[in-house]
PDB file of C-alpha atoms in Angstrom:
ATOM      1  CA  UNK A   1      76.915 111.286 134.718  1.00  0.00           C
ATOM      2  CA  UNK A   2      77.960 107.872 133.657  1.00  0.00           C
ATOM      3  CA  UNK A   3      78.549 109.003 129.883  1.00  0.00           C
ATOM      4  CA  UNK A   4      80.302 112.616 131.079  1.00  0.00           C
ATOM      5  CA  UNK A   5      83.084 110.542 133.300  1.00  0.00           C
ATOM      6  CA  UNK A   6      83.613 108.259 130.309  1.00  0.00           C
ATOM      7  CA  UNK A   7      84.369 111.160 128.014  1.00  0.00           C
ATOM      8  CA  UNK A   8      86.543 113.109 130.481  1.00  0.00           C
ATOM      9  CA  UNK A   9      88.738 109.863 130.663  1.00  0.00           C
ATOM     10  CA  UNK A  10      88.555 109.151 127.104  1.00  0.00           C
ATOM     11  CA  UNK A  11      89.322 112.611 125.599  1.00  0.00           C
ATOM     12  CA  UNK A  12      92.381 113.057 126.800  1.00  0.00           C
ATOM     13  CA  UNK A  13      93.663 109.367 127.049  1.00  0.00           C
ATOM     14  CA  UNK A  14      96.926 108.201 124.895  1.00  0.00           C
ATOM     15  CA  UNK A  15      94.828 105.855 122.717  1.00  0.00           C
ATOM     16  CA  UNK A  16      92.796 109.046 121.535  1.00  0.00           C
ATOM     17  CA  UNK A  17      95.816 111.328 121.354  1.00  0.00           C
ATOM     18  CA  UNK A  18      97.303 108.558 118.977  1.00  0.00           C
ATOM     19  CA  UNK A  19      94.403 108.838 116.576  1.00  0.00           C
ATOM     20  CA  UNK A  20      94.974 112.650 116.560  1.00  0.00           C
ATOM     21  CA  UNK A  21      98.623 112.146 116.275  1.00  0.00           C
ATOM     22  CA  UNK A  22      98.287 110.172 113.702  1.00  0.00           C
ATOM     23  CA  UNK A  23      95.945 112.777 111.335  1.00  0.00           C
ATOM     24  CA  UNK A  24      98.225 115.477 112.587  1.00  0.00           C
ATOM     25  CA  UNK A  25     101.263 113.784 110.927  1.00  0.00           C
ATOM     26  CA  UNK A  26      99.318 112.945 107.597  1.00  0.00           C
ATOM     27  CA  UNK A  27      98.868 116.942 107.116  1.00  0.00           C
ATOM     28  CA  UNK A  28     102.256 117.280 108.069  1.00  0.00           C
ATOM     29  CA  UNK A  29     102.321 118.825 111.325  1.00  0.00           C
ATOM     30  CA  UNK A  30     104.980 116.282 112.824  1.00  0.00           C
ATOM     31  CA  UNK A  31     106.979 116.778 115.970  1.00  0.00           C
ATOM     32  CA  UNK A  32     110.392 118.085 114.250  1.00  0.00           C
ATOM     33  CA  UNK A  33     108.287 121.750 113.765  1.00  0.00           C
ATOM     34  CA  UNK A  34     108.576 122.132 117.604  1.00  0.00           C
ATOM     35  CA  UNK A  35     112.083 120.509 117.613  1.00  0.00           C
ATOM     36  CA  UNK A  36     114.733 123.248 119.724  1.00  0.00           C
ATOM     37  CA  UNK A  37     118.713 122.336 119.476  1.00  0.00           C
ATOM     38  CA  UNK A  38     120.026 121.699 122.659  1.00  0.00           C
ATOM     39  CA  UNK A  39     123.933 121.019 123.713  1.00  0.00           C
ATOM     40  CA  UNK A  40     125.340 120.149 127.243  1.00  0.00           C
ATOM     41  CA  UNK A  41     126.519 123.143 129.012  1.00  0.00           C
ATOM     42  CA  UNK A  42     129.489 124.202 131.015  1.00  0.00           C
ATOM     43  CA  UNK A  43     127.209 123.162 134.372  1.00  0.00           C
ATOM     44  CA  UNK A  44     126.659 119.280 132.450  1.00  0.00           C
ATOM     45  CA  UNK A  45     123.239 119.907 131.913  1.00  0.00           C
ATOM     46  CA  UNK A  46     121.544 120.054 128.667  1.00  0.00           C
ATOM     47  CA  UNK A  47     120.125 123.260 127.517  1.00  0.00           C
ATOM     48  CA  UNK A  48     118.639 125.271 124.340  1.00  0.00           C
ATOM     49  CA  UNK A  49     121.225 126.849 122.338  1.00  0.00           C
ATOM     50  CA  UNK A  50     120.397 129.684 119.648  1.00  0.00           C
ATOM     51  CA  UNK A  51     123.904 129.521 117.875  1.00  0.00           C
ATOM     52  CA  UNK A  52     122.792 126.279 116.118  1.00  0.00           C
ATOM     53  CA  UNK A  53     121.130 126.349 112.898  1.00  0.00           C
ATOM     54  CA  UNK A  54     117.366 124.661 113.418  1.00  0.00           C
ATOM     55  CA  UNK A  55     116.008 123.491 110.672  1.00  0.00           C
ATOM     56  CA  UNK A  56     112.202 122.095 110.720  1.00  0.00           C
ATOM     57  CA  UNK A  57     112.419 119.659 107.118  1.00  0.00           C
ATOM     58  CA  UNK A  58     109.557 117.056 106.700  1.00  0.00           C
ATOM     59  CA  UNK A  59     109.877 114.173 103.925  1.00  0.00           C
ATOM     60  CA  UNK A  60     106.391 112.955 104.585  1.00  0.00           C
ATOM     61  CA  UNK A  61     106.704 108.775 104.274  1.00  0.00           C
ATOM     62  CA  UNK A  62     104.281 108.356 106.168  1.00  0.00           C
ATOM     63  CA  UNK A  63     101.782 110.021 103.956  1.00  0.00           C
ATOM     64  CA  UNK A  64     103.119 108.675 101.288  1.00  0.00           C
ATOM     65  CA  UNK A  65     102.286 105.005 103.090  1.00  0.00           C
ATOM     66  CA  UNK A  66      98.712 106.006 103.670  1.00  0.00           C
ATOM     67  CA  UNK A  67      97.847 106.956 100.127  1.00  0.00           C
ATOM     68  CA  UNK A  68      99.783 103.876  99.196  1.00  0.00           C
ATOM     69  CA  UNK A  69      97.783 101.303 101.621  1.00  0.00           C
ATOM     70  CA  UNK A  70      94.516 103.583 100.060  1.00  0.00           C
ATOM     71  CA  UNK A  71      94.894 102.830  97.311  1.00  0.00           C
ATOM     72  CA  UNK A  72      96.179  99.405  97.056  1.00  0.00           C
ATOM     73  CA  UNK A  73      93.105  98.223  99.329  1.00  0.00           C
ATOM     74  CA  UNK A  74      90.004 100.055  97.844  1.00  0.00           C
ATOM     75  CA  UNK A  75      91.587 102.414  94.588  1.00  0.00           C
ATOM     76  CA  UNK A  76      89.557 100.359  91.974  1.00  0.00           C
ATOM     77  CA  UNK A  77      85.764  99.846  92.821  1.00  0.00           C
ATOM     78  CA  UNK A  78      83.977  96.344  93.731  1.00  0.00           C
ATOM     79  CA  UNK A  79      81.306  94.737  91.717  1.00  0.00           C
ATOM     80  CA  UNK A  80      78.318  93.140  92.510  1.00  0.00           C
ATOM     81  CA  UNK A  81      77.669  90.346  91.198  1.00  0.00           C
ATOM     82  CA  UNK A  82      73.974  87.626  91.603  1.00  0.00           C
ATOM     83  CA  UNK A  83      71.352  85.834  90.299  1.00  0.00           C
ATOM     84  CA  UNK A  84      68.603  88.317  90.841  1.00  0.00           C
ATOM     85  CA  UNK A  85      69.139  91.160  88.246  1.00  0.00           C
ATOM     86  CA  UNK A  86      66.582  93.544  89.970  1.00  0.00           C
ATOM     87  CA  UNK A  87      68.662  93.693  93.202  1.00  0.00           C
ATOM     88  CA  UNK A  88      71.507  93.755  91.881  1.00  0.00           C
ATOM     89  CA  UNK A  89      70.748  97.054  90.209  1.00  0.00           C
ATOM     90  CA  UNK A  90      69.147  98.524  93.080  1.00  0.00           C
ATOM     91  CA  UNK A  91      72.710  97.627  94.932  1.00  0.00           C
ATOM     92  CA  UNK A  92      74.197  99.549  92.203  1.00  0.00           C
ATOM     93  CA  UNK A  93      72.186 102.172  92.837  1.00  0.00           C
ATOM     94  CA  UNK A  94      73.935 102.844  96.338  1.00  0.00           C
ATOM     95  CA  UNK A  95      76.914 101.704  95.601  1.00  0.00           C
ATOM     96  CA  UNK A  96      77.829 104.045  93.508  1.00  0.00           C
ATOM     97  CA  UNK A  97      80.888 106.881  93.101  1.00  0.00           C
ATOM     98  CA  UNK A  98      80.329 108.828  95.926  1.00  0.00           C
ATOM     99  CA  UNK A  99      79.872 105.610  98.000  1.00  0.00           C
ATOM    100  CA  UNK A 100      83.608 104.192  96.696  1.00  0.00           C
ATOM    101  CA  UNK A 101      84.729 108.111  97.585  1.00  0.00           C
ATOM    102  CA  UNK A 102      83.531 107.565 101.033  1.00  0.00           C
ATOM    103  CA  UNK A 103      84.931 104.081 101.314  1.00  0.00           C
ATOM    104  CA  UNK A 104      88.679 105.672 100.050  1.00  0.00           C
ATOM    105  CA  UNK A 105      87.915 108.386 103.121  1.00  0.00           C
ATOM    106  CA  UNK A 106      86.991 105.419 105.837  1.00  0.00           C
ATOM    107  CA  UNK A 107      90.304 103.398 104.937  1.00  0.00           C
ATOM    108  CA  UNK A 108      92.162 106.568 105.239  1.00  0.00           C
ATOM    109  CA  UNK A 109      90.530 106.869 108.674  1.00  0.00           C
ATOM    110  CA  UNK A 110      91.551 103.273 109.484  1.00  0.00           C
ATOM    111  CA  UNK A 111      95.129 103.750 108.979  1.00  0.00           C
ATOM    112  CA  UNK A 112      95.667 107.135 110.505  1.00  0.00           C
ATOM    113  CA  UNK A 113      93.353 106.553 113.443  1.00  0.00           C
ATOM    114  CA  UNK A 114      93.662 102.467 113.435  1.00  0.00           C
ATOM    115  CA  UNK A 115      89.713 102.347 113.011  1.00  0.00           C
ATOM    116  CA  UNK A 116      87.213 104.216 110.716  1.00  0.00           C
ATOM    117  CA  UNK A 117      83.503 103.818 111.504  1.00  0.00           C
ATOM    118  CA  UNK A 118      80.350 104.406 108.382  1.00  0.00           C
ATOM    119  CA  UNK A 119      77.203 105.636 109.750  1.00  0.00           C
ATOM    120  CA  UNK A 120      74.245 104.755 107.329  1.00  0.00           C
ATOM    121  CA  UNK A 121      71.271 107.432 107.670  1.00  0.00           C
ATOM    122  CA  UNK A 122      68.336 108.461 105.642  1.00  0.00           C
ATOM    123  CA  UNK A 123      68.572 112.035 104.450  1.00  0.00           C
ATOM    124  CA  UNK A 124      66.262 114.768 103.781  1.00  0.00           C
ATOM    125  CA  UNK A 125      64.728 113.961 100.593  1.00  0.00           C
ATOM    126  CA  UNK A 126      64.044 109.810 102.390  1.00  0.00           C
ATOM    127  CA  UNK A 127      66.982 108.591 100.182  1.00  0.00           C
ATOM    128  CA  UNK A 128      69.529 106.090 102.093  1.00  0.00           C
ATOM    129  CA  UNK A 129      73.251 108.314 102.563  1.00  0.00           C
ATOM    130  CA  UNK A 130      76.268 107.121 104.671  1.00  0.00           C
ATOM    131  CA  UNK A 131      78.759 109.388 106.676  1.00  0.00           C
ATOM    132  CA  UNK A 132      82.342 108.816 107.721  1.00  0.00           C
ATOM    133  CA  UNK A 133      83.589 109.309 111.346  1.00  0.00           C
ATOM    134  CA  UNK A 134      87.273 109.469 111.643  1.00  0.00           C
ATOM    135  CA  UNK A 135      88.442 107.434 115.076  1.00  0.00           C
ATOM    136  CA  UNK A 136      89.120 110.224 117.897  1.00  0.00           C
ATOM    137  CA  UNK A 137      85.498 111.077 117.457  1.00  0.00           C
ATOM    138  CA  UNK A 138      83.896 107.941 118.042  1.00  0.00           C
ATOM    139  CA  UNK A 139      83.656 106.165 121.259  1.00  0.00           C
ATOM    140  CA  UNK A 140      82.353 103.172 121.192  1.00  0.00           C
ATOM    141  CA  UNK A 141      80.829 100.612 124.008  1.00  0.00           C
ATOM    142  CA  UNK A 142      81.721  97.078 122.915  1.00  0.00           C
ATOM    143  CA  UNK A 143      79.219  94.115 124.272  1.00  0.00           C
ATOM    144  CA  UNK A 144      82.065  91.439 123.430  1.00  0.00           C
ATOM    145  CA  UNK A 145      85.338  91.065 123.856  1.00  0.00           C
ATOM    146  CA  UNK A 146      85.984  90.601 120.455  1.00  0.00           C
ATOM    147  CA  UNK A 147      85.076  94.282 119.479  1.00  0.00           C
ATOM    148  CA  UNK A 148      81.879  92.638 117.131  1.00  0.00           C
ATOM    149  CA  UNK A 149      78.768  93.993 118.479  1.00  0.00           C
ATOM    150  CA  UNK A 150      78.128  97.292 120.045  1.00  0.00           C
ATOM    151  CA  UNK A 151      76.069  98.500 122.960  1.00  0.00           C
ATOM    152  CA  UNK A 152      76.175 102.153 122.580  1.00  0.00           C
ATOM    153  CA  UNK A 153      78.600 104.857 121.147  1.00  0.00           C
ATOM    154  CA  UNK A 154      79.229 108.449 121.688  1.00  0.00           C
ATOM    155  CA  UNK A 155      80.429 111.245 119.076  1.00  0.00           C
ATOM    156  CA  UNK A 156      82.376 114.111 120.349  1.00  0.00           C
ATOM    157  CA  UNK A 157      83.215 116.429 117.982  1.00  0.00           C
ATOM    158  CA  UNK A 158      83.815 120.514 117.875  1.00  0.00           C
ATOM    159  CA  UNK A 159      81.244 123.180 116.375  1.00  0.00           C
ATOM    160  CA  UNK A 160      81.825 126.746 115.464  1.00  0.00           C
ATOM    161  CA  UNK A 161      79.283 128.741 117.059  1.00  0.00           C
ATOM    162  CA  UNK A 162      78.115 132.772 117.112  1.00  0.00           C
ATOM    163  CA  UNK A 163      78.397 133.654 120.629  1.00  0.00           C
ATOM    164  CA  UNK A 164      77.004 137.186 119.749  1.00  0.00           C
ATOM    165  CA  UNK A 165      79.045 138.957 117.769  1.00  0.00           C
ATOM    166  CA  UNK A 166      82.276 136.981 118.389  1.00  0.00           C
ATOM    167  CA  UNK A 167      82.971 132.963 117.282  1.00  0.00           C
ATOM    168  CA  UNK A 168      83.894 130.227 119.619  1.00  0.00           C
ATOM    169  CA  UNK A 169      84.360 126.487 119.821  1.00  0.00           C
ATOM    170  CA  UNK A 170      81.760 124.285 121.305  1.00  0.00           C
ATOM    171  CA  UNK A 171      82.156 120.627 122.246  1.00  0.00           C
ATOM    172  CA  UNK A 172      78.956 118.409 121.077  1.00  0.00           C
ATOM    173  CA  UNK A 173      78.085 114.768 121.731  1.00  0.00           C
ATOM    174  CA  UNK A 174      75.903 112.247 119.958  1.00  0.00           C
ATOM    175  CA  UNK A 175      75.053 109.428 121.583  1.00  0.00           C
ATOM    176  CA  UNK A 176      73.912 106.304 119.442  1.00  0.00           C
ATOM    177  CA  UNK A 177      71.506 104.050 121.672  1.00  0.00           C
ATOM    178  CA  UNK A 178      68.978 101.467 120.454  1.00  0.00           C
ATOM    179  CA  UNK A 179      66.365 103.773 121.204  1.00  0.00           C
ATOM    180  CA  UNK A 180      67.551 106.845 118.357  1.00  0.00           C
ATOM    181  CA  UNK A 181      69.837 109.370 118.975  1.00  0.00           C
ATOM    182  CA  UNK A 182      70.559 111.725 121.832  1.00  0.00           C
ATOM    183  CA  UNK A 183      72.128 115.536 121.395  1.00  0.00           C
ATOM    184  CA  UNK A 184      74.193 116.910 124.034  1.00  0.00           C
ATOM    185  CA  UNK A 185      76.523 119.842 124.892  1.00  0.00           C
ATOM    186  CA  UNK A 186      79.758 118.736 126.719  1.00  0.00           C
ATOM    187  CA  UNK A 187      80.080 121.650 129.279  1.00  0.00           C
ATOM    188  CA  UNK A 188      82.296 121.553 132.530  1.00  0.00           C
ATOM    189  CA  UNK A 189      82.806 118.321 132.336  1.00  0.00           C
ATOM    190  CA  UNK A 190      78.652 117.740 132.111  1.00  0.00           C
ATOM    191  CA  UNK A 191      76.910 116.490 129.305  1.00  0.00           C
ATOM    192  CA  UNK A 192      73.384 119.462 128.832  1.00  0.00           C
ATOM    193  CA  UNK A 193      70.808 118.297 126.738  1.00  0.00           C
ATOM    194  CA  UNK A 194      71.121 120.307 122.981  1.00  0.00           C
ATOM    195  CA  UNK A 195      67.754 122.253 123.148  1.00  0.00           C
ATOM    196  CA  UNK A 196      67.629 123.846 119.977  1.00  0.00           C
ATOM    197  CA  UNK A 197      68.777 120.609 118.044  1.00  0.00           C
ATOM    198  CA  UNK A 198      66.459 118.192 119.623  1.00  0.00           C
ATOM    199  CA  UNK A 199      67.707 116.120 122.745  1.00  0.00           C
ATOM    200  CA  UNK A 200      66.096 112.694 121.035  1.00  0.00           C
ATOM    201  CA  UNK A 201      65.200 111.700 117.546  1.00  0.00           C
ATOM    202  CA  UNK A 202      64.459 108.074 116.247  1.00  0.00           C
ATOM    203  CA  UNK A 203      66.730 107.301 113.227  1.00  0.00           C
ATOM    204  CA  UNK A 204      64.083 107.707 110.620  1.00  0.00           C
ATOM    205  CA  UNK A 205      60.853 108.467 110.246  1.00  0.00           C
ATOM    206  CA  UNK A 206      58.223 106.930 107.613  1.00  0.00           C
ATOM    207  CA  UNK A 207      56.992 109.403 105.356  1.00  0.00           C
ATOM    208  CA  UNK A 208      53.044 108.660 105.631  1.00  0.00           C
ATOM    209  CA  UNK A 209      49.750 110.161 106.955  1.00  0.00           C
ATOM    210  CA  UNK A 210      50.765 109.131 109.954  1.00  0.00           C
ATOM    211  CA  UNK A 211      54.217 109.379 110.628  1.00  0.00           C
ATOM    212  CA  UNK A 212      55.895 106.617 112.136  1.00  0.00           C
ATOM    213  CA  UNK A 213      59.608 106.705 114.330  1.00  0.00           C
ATOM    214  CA  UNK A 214      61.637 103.847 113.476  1.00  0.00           C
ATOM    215  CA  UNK A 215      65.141 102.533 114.669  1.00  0.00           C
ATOM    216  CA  UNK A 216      67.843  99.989 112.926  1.00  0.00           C
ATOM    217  CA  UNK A 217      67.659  96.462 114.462  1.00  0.00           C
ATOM    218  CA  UNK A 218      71.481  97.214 115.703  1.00  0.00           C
ATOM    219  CA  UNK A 219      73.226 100.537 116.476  1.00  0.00           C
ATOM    220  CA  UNK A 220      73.859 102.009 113.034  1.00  0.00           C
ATOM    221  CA  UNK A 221      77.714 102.243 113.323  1.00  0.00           C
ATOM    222  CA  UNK A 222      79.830 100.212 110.823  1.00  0.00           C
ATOM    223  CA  UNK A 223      83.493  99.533 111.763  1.00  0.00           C
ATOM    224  CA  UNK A 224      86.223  99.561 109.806  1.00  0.00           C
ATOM    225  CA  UNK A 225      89.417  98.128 111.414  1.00  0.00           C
ATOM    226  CA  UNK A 226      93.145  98.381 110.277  1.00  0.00           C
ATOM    227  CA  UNK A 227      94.435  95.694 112.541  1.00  0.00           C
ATOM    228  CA  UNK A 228      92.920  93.347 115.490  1.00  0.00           C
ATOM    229  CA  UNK A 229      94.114  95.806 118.204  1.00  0.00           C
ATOM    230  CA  UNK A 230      92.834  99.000 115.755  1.00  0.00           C
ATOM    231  CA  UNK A 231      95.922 100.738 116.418  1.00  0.00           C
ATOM    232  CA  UNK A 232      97.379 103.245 113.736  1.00  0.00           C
ATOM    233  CA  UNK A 233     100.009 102.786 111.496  1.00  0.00           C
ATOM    234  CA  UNK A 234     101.569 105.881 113.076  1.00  0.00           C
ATOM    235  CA  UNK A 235     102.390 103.876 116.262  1.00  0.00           C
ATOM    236  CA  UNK A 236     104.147 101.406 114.194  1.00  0.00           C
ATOM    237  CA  UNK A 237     106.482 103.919 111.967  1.00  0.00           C
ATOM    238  CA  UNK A 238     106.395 107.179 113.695  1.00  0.00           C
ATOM    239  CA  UNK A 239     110.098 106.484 115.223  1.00  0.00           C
ATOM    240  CA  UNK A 240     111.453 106.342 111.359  1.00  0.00           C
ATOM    241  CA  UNK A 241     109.924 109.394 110.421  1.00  0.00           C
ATOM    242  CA  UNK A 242     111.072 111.601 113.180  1.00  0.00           C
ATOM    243  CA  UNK A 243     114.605 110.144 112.881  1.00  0.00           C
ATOM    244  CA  UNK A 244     114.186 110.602 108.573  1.00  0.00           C
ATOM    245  CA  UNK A 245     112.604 114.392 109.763  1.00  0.00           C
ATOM    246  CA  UNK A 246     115.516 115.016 112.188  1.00  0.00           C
ATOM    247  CA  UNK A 247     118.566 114.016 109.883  1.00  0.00           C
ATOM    248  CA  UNK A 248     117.428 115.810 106.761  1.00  0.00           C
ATOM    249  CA  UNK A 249     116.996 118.568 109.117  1.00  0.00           C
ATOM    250  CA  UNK A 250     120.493 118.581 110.923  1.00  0.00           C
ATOM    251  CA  UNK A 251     122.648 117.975 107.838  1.00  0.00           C
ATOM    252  CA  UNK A 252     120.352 120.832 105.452  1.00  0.00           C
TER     253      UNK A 252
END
């Protein structure tokens, strides 16, 4: 009950709708598209108007900001550098393209959401892999004050289900304890325990005669922060593209 009220508030609060704002506007789905002319009115008071033309232009800058921040931060890869030449190569081993691909995605995921989070996991085939969260699907429980160490966090994210013969869009939830993982639908504002995927798992699981569950030291959740009070860049510049979007538009 605790977690469900938590992500009732939470997924519909302004600091969430400002991560998805800002990932709206790097697509290009900015406000201007909704944008109606209005003019004051014989009564004084302001109304639509359909004799105006209404132009919906975008010059994406903000975009354009992103990719630059991207790539000025993390565009060329880091070495790895030490006096033991054995670990150094197995470092090399994970850090490798795909890892510097994910790294690009998680900086992206800073600036448009103000905080990107890596999630380190050990796949199928036992090898280590690491996933990206963007920020409006992570919600984390901080133990300091400083945003340093974490308690627990929840991921809420959307699924595309068969419901039959017709599609629909379920709401799941992760929720990352010291203990492993727990699998919930988010239904009615409840949190049901996901059956068919497995309520709890541990993190890993040694591959031996005897298998044994296992579980990082820490909750396996790496931030990445854009600024001390991990807001986006959006909050910062989204007044100068809607007034760049809205004159472009009004003198086209």
């Amino acid at each position: 009950q605790f977690f469900a009220a938590e992500i009732k508030e939470w997924e519909n609060s302004t600091r969430r709708m400002d991560q998805i704002k800002g990932d709206l506007y790097y697509n290009g789905k900015h406000d201007i598209l909704t944008r109606q002319r209005t003019a004051i009115g014989k009564d004084g008071k302001t109304g639509v108007v359909d004799n105006l033309p209404n132009n919906h232009l975008i010059d994406n800058q903000y975009a354009l900001m992103v990719d630059q921040k991207t790539n000025y931060l993390v565009g060329k890869p880091f070495t790895v550098t030490g006096e033991n030449d054995a670990y150094i190569e197995a470092l090399n081993k994970i850090f490798n393209r795909r890892f510097f691909r994910l790294l690009k995605y998680v900086c992206e995921d800073a600036l448009k959401g103000g905080i990107g989070w890596i999630y380190p996991y050990y796949n199928s085939r036992g090898e280590l892999a690491f996933k990206h969260f963007p920020a409006h699907e992570i919600l984390p429980f901080w133990a300091d004050d400083d945003h340093t160490e974490l308690d627990c966090a929840i991921r809420l994210y959307s699924q595309e289900v068969w419901d039959g013969f017709q599609k629909k869009i379920i709401e799941k939830v992760e929720l990352f304890k010291a203990d492993g993982l727990y699998r919930y639908n988010f239904e009615n504002d409840m949190l049901i325990p996901d059956v068919e995927a497995g309520e709890h798992e541990p993190y890993f699981v040694t591959d031996e005669e005897t298998p044994t569950a296992l579980n990082w030291e820490r909750i396996p959740l790496i931030p990445f922060k854009y600024n001390k009070q991990e807001l986006p860049l959006l909050n910062r510049v989204k007044t100068l593209q809607d007034g760049i979007n809205t004159m472009i538009s009004d003198f086209m």
